[in-house]
Coordinates of C-alpha atoms in Angstrom, one line a residue:
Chain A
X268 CA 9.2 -5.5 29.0
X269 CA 12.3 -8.2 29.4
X270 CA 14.2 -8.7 26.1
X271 CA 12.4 -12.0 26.0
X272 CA 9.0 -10.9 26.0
X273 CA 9.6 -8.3 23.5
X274 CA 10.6 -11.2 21.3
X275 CA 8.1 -12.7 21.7
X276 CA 5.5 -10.0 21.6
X277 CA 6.6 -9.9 17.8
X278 CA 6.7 -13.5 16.9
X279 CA 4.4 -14.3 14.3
X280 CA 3.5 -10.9 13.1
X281 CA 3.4 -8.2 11.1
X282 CA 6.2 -5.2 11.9
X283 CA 5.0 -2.1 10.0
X284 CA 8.0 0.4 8.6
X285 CA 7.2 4.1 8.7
X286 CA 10.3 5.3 6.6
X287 CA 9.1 7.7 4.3
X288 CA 11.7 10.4 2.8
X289 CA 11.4 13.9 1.7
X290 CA 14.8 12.6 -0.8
X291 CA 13.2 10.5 -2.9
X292 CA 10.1 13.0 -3.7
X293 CA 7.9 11.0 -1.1
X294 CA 4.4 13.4 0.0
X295 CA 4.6 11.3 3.4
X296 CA 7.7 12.5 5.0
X297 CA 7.7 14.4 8.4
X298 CA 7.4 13.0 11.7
X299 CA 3.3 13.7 11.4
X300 CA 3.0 11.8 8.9
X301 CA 4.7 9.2 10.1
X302 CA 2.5 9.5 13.4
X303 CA -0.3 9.2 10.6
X304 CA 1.0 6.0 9.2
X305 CA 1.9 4.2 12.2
X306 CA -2.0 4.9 13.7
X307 CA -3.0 3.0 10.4
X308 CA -0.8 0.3 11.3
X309 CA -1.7 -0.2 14.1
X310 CA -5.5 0.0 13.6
X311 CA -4.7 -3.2 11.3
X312 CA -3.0 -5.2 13.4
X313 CA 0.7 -4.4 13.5
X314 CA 2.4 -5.6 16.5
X315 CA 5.5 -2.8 16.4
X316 CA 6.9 -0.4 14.4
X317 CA 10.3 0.1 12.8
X318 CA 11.1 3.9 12.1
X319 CA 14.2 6.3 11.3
X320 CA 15.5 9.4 12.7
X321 CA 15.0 10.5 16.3
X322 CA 11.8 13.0 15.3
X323 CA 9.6 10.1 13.9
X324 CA 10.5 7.7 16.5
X325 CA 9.4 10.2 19.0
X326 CA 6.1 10.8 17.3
X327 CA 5.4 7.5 16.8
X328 CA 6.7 6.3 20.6
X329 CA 4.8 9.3 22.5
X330 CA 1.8 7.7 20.9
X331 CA 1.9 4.2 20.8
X332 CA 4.5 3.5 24.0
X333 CA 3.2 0.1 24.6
X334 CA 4.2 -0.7 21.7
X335 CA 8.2 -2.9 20.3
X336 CA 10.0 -0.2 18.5
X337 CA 12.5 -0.8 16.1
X338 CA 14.7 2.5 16.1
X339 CA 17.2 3.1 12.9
X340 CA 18.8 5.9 12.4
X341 CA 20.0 6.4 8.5
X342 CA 23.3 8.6 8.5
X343 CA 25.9 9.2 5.0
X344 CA 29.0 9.5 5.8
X345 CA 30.9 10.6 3.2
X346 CA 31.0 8.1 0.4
X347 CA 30.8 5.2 2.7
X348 CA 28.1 2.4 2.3
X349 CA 27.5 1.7 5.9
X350 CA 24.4 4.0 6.9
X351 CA 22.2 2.3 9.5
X352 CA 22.8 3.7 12.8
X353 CA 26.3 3.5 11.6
X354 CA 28.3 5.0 15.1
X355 CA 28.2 5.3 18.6
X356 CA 26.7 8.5 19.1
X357 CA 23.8 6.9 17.2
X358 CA 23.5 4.5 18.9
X359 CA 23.3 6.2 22.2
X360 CA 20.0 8.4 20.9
X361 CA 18.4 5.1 19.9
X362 CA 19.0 3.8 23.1
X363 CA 18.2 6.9 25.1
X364 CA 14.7 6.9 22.9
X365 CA 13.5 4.1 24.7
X366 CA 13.6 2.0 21.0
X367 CA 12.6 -1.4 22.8
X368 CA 15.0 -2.4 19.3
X369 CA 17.9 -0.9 18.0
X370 CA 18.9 -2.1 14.4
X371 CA 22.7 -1.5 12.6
X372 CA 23.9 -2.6 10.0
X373 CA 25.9 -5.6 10.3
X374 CA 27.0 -6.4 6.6
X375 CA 30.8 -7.6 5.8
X376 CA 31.7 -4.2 4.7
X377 CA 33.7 -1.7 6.5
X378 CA 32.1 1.7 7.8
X379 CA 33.6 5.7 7.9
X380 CA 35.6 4.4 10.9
X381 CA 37.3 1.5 8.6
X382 CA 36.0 -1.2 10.9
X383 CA 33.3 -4.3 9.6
X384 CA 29.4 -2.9 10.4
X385 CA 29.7 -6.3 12.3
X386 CA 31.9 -5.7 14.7
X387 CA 30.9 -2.5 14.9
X388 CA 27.6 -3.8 15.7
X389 CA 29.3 -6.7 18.4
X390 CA 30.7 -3.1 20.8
X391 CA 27.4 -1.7 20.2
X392 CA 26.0 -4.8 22.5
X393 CA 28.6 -4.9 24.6
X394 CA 28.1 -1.3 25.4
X395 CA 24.4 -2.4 26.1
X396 CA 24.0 -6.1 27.0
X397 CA 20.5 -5.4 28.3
X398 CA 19.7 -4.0 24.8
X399 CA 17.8 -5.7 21.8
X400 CA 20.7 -5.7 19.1
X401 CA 18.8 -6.6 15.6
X402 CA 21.5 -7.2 12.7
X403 CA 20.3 -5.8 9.2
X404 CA 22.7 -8.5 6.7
X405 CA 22.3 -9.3 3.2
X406 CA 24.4 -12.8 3.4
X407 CA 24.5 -16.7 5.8
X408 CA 28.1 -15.1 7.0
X409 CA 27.0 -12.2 7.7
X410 CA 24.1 -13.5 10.1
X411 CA 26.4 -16.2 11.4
X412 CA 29.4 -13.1 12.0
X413 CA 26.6 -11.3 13.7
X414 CA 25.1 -13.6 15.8
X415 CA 28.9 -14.4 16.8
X416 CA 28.9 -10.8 17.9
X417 CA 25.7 -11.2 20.0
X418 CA 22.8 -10.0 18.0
X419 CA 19.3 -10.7 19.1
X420 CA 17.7 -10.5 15.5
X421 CA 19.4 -11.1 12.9
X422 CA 17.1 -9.4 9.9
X423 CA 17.1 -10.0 5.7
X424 CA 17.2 -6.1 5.4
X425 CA 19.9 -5.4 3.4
X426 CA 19.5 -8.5 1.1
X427 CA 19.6 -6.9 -2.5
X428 CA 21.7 -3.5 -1.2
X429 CA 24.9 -5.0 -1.3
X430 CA 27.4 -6.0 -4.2
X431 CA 27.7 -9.3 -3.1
X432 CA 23.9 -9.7 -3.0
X433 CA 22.8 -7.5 -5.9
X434 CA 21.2 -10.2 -7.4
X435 CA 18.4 -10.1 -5.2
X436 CA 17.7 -6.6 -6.1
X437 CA 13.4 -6.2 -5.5
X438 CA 12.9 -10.1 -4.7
X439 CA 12.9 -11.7 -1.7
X440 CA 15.6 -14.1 -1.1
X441 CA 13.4 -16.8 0.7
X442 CA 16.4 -19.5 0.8
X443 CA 18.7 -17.0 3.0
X444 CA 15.8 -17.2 5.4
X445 CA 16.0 -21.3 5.3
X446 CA 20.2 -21.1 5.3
X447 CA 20.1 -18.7 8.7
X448 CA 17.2 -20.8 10.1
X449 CA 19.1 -23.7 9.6
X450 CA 22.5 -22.8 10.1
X451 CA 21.5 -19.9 13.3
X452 CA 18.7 -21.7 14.9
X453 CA 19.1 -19.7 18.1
X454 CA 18.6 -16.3 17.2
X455 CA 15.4 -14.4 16.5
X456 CA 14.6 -14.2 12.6
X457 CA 13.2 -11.5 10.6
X458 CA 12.5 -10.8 7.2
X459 CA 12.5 -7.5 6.2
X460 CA 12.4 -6.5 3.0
X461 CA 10.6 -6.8 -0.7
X462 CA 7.2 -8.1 0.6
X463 CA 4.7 -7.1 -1.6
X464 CA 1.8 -9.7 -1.1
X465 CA 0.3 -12.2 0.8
X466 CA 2.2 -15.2 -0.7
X467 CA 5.3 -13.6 -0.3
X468 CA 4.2 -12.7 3.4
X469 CA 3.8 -16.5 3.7
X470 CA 6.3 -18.0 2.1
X471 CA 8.4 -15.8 4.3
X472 CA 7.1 -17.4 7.2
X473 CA 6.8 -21.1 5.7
X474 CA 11.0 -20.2 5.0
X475 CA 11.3 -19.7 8.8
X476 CA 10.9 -16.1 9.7
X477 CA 9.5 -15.4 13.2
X478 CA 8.4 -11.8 12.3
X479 CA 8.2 -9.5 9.5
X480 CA 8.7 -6.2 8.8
X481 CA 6.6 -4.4 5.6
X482 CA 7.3 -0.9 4.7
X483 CA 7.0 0.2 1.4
X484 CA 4.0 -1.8 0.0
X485 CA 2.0 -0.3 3.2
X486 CA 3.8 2.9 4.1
X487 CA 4.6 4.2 0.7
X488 CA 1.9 4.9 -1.8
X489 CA 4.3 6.6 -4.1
X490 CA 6.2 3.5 -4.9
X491 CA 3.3 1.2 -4.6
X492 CA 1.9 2.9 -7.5
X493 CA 5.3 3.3 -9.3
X494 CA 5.0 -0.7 -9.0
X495 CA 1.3 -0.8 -10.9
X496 CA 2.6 2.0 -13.0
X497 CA 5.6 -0.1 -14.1
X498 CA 3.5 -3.1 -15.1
X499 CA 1.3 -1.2 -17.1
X500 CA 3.7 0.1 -19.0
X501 CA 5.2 -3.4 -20.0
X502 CA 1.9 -5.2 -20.4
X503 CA 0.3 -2.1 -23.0
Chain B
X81 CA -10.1 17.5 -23.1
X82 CA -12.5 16.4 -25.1
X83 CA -14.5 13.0 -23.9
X84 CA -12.3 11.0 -26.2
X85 CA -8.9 12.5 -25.5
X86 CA -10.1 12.3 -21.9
X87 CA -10.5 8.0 -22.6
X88 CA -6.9 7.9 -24.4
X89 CA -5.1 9.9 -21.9
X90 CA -6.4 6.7 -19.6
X91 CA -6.2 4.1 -21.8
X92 CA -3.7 1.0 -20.7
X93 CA -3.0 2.8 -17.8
X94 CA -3.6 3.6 -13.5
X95 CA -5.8 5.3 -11.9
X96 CA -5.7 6.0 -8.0
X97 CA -8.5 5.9 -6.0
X98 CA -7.9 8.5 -3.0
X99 CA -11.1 7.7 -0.7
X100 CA -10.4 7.0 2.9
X101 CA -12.7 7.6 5.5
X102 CA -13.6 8.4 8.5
X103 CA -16.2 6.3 9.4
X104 CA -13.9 3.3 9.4
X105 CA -11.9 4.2 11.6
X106 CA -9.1 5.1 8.7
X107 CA -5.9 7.6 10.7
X108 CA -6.1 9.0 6.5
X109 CA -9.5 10.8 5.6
X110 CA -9.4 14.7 5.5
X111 CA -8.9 16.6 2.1
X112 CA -5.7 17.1 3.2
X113 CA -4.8 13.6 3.8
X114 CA -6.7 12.5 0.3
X115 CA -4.6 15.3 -1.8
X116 CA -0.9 13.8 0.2
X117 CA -2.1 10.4 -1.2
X118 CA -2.8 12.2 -4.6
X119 CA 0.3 13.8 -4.5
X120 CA 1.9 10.6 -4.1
X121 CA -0.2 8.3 -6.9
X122 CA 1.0 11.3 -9.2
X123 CA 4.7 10.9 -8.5
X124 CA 4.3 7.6 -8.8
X125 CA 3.1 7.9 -12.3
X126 CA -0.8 7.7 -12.0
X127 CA -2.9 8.9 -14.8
X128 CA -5.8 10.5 -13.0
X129 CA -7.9 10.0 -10.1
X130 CA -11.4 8.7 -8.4
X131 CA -12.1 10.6 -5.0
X132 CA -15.4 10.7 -3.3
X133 CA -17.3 14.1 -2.2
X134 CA -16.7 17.3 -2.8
X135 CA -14.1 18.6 -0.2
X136 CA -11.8 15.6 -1.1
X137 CA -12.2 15.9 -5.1
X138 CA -11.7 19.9 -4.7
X139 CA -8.8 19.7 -2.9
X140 CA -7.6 17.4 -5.6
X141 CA -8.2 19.3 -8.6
X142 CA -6.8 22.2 -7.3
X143 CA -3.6 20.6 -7.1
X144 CA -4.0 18.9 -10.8
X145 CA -6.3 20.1 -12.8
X146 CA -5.2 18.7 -15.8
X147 CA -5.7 15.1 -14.6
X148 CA -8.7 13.2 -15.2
X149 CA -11.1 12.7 -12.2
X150 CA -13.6 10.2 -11.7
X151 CA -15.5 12.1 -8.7
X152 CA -18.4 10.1 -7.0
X153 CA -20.1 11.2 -4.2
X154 CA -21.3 8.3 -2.0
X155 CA -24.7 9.3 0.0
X156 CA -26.7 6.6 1.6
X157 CA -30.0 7.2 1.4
X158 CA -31.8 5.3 4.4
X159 CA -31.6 2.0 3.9
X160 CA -31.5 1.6 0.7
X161 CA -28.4 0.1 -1.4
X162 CA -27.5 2.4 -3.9
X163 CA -25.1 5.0 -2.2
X164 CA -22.5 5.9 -5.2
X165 CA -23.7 9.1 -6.9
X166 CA -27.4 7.9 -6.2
X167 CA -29.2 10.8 -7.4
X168 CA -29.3 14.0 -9.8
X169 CA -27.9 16.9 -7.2
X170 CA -25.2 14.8 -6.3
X171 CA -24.2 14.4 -10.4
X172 CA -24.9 18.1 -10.6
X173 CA -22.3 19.2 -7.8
X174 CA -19.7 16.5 -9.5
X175 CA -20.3 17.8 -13.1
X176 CA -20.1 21.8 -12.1
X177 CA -16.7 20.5 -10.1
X178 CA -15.5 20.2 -13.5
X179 CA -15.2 16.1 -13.0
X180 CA -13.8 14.9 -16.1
X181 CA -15.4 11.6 -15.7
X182 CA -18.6 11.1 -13.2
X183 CA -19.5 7.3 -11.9
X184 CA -22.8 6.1 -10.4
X185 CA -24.1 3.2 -9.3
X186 CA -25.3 0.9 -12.4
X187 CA -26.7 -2.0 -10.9
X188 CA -29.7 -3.5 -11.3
X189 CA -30.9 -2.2 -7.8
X190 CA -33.6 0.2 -6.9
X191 CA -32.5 3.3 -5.8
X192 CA -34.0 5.0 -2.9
X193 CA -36.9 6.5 -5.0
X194 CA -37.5 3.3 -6.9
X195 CA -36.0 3.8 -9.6
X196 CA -33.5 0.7 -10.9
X197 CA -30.0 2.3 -10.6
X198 CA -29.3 1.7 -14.3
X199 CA -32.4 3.4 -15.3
X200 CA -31.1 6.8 -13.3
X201 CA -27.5 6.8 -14.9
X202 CA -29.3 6.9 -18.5
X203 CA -31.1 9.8 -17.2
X204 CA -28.0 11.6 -15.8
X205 CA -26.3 10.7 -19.3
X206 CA -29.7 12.6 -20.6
X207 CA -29.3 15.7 -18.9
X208 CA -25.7 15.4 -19.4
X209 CA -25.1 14.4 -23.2
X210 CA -21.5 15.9 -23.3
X211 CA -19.9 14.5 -20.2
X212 CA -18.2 11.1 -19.5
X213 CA -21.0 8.8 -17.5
X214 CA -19.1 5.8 -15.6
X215 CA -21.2 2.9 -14.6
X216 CA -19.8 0.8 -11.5
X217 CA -21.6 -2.7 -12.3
X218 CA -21.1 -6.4 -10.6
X219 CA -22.2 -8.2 -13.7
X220 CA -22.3 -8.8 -17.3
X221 CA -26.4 -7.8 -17.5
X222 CA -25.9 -4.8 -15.8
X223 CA -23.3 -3.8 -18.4
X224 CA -25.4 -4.3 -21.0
X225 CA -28.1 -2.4 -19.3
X226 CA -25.8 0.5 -18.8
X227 CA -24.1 0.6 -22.5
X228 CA -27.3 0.4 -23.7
X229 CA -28.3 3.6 -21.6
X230 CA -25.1 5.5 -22.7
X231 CA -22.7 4.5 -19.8
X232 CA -19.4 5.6 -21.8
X233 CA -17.0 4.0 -19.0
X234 CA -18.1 0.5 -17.8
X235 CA -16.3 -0.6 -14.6
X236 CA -16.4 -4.0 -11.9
X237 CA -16.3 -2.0 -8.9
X238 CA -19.4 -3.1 -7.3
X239 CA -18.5 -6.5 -8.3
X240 CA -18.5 -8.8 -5.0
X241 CA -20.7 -6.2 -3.4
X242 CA -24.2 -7.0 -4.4
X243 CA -26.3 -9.8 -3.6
X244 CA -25.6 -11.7 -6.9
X245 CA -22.1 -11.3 -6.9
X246 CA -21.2 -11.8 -3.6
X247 CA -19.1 -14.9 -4.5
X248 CA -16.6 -12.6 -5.9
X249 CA -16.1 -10.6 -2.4
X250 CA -12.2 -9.7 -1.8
X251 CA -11.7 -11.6 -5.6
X252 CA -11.1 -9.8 -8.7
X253 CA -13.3 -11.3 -11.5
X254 CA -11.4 -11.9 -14.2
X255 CA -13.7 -13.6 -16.2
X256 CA -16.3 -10.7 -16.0
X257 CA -13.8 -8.5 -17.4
X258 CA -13.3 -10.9 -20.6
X259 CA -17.1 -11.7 -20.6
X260 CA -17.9 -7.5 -20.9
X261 CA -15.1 -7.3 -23.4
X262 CA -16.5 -9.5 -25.8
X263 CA -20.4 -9.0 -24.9
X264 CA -19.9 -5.2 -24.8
X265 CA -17.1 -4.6 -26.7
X266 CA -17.4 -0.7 -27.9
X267 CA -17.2 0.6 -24.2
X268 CA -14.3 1.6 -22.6
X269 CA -13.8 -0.8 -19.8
X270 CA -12.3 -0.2 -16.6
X271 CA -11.0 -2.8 -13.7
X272 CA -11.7 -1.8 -10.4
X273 CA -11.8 -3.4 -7.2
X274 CA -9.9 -6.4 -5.4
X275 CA -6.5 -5.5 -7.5
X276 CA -4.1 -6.0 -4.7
X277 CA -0.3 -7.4 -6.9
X278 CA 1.2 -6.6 -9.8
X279 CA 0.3 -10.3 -11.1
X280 CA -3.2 -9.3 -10.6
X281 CA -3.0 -6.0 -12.6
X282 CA -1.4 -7.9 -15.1
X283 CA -4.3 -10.8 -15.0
X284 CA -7.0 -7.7 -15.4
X285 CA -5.1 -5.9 -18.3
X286 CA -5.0 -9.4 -20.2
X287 CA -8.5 -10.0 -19.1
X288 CA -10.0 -7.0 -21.4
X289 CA -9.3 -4.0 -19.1
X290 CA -8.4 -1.0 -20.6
X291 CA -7.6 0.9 -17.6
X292 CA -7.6 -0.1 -13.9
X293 CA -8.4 2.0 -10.8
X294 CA -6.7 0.7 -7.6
X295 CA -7.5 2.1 -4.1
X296 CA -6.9 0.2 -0.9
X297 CA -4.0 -0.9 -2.2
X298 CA -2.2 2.0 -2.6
X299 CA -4.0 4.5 -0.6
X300 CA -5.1 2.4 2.5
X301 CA -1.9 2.3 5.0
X302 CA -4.8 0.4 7.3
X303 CA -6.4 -2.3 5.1
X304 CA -2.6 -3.3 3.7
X305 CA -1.8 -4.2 7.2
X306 CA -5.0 -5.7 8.3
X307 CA -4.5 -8.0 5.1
X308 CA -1.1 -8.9 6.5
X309 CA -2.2 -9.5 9.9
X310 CA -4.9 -11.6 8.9
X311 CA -2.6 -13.9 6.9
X312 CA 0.0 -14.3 9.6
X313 CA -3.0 -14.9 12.4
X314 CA -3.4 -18.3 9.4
X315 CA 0.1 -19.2 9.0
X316 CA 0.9 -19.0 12.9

């Protein structure tokens, strides 16, 4: 498929995120059951998928190849903040994988190599013009800094992971959405992040996303209970 | 436990329903897949557990056997309606599975040997006296009928999915919960069904619930994402 009709393959719908982690004590961890996840996905409707790490990309791609791929690929190094396909090399696999989508991170913060995730991000596209670039920001300057670099998507993703944004910390931040659709009209918009319902699903769209991308409150049933576990605890 | 530490160790709290299946077409069905999405309720902080049949409940207990389960075994018999736990070899097999709590069908429905579904959970409560009888009702009559037979757990599960309350299908009612609390008010009551949010959990434990069982939401990868899909298909 062109870049174009990737774009808009997506528009409109629901991306499922198959990210679980053996770190955080998640059952649903290894490639299979990724593979697992992503069938159920798809069997309700999701357009694409967005996974991490070269194995569950694989999985997921060997099975469902028709299908828009968002590829990540979550590396630490060190103490550094920057983790989303955070270097070249990364990169590279991503793009090797066939990941129709390649997402980095593209906040205002500066990665192992001392350079911003964003322009990090900009020689990432200029290495691969032909390549859907999606930028994962948390702030307006970052999308606009982004979509200077050349991104394709500019994504909500890191909204509530950085200091400047903390605030948003497990709520959606619905007026970035309106400030980058305003003030970024060209690029593609997605909204990733802290959906948990319908309404917020909608209000997402109503705020001017052209696609978004669940995870946790379909992929993760260890947190989605933690969530119902929470509230019980305050309400009794 | 004894029946009433069993209730305590519930009270205020949230159970997971692990109960995929094959038939619709669910990626997550096998034991093994049911006891990964128990695993997963139980580090998220769930209390106990409703699985159906024996393979799936066994593979459950194994792994916790100090959590409550609420086994069912769904058998449809025919054409006839009543399909959870419909007759007495099925609440034999769940009872010698060591099922801390075993639900049937209470409605005011004739089973498959004509027998009103109500009328049969009083009987299994007979032969039974010692262990914890759940009733899945759809209305307020039917939880009288059931207290009144020795139901020690009323719950709304089939609420929405009989032919009186089918105005309540993909709704939680609320009001039934508040209507059973007052009308009914010495049996432990339990929300199940339809709770999708936090903000409806919260609605159902302010309603009257004292505990609340939640399945597709947590434990259905597929129905989350149909639910999405369907709302973008309305938005776009």
């Amino acid at each position: 498929m062109a870049e174009n009709e990737i774009l808009e393959s997506i528009r409109g719908r629901i991306i499922v995120s198959c990210q679980g982690t053996a770190d955080t004590g998640n059952p649903f961890h290894t490639p299979e059951h990724m593979l697992l996840m992503a069938r159920s996905a798809y069997k309700g409707g999701a357009c694409g998928f967005r996974a991490n790490t070269p194995p569950n990309i694989l999985a997921i791609k060997e099975a469902y190849p028709q299908l828009p791929m968002i590829g990540i690929w979550k590396i630490v190094e060190g103490d550094n903040e920057v983790y989303i396909t955070p270097h070249m090399s990364a990169v590279d696999t991503l793009v090797s994988l066939g990941c129709e989508i390649v997402a980095l991170d593209g906040t205002d913060r500066k990665n192992a190599r001392g350079q911003y995730a964003w322009q990090f991000l900009g020689e990432a596209k200029k290495k691969y013009p032909k390549q859907l670039i999606m930028a994962d920001i948390a702030t307006l300057k970052e999308a606009e800094l982004c979509a200077k670099q050349g991104a394709d998507i500019l994504s909500t993703t890191m909204c509530g992971y950085t200091e400047e944004s903390k605030q948003f910390k497990g709520v959606c931040n619905f007026q970035l959405l309106k400030d980058i659709k305003e003030k970024v009209p060209g690029v593609f918009l997605i909204c990733e992040g802290k959906i948990w319902s319908v309404e917020d699903a909608r209000e997402a769209f109503e705020s001017g996303a052209d696609a978004i991308v669940i995870g946790t409150a379909i992929t993760n049933p260890m947190s989605i209970t933690q969530r119902f576990v929470d509230l019980a605890a305050k309400v009794k």
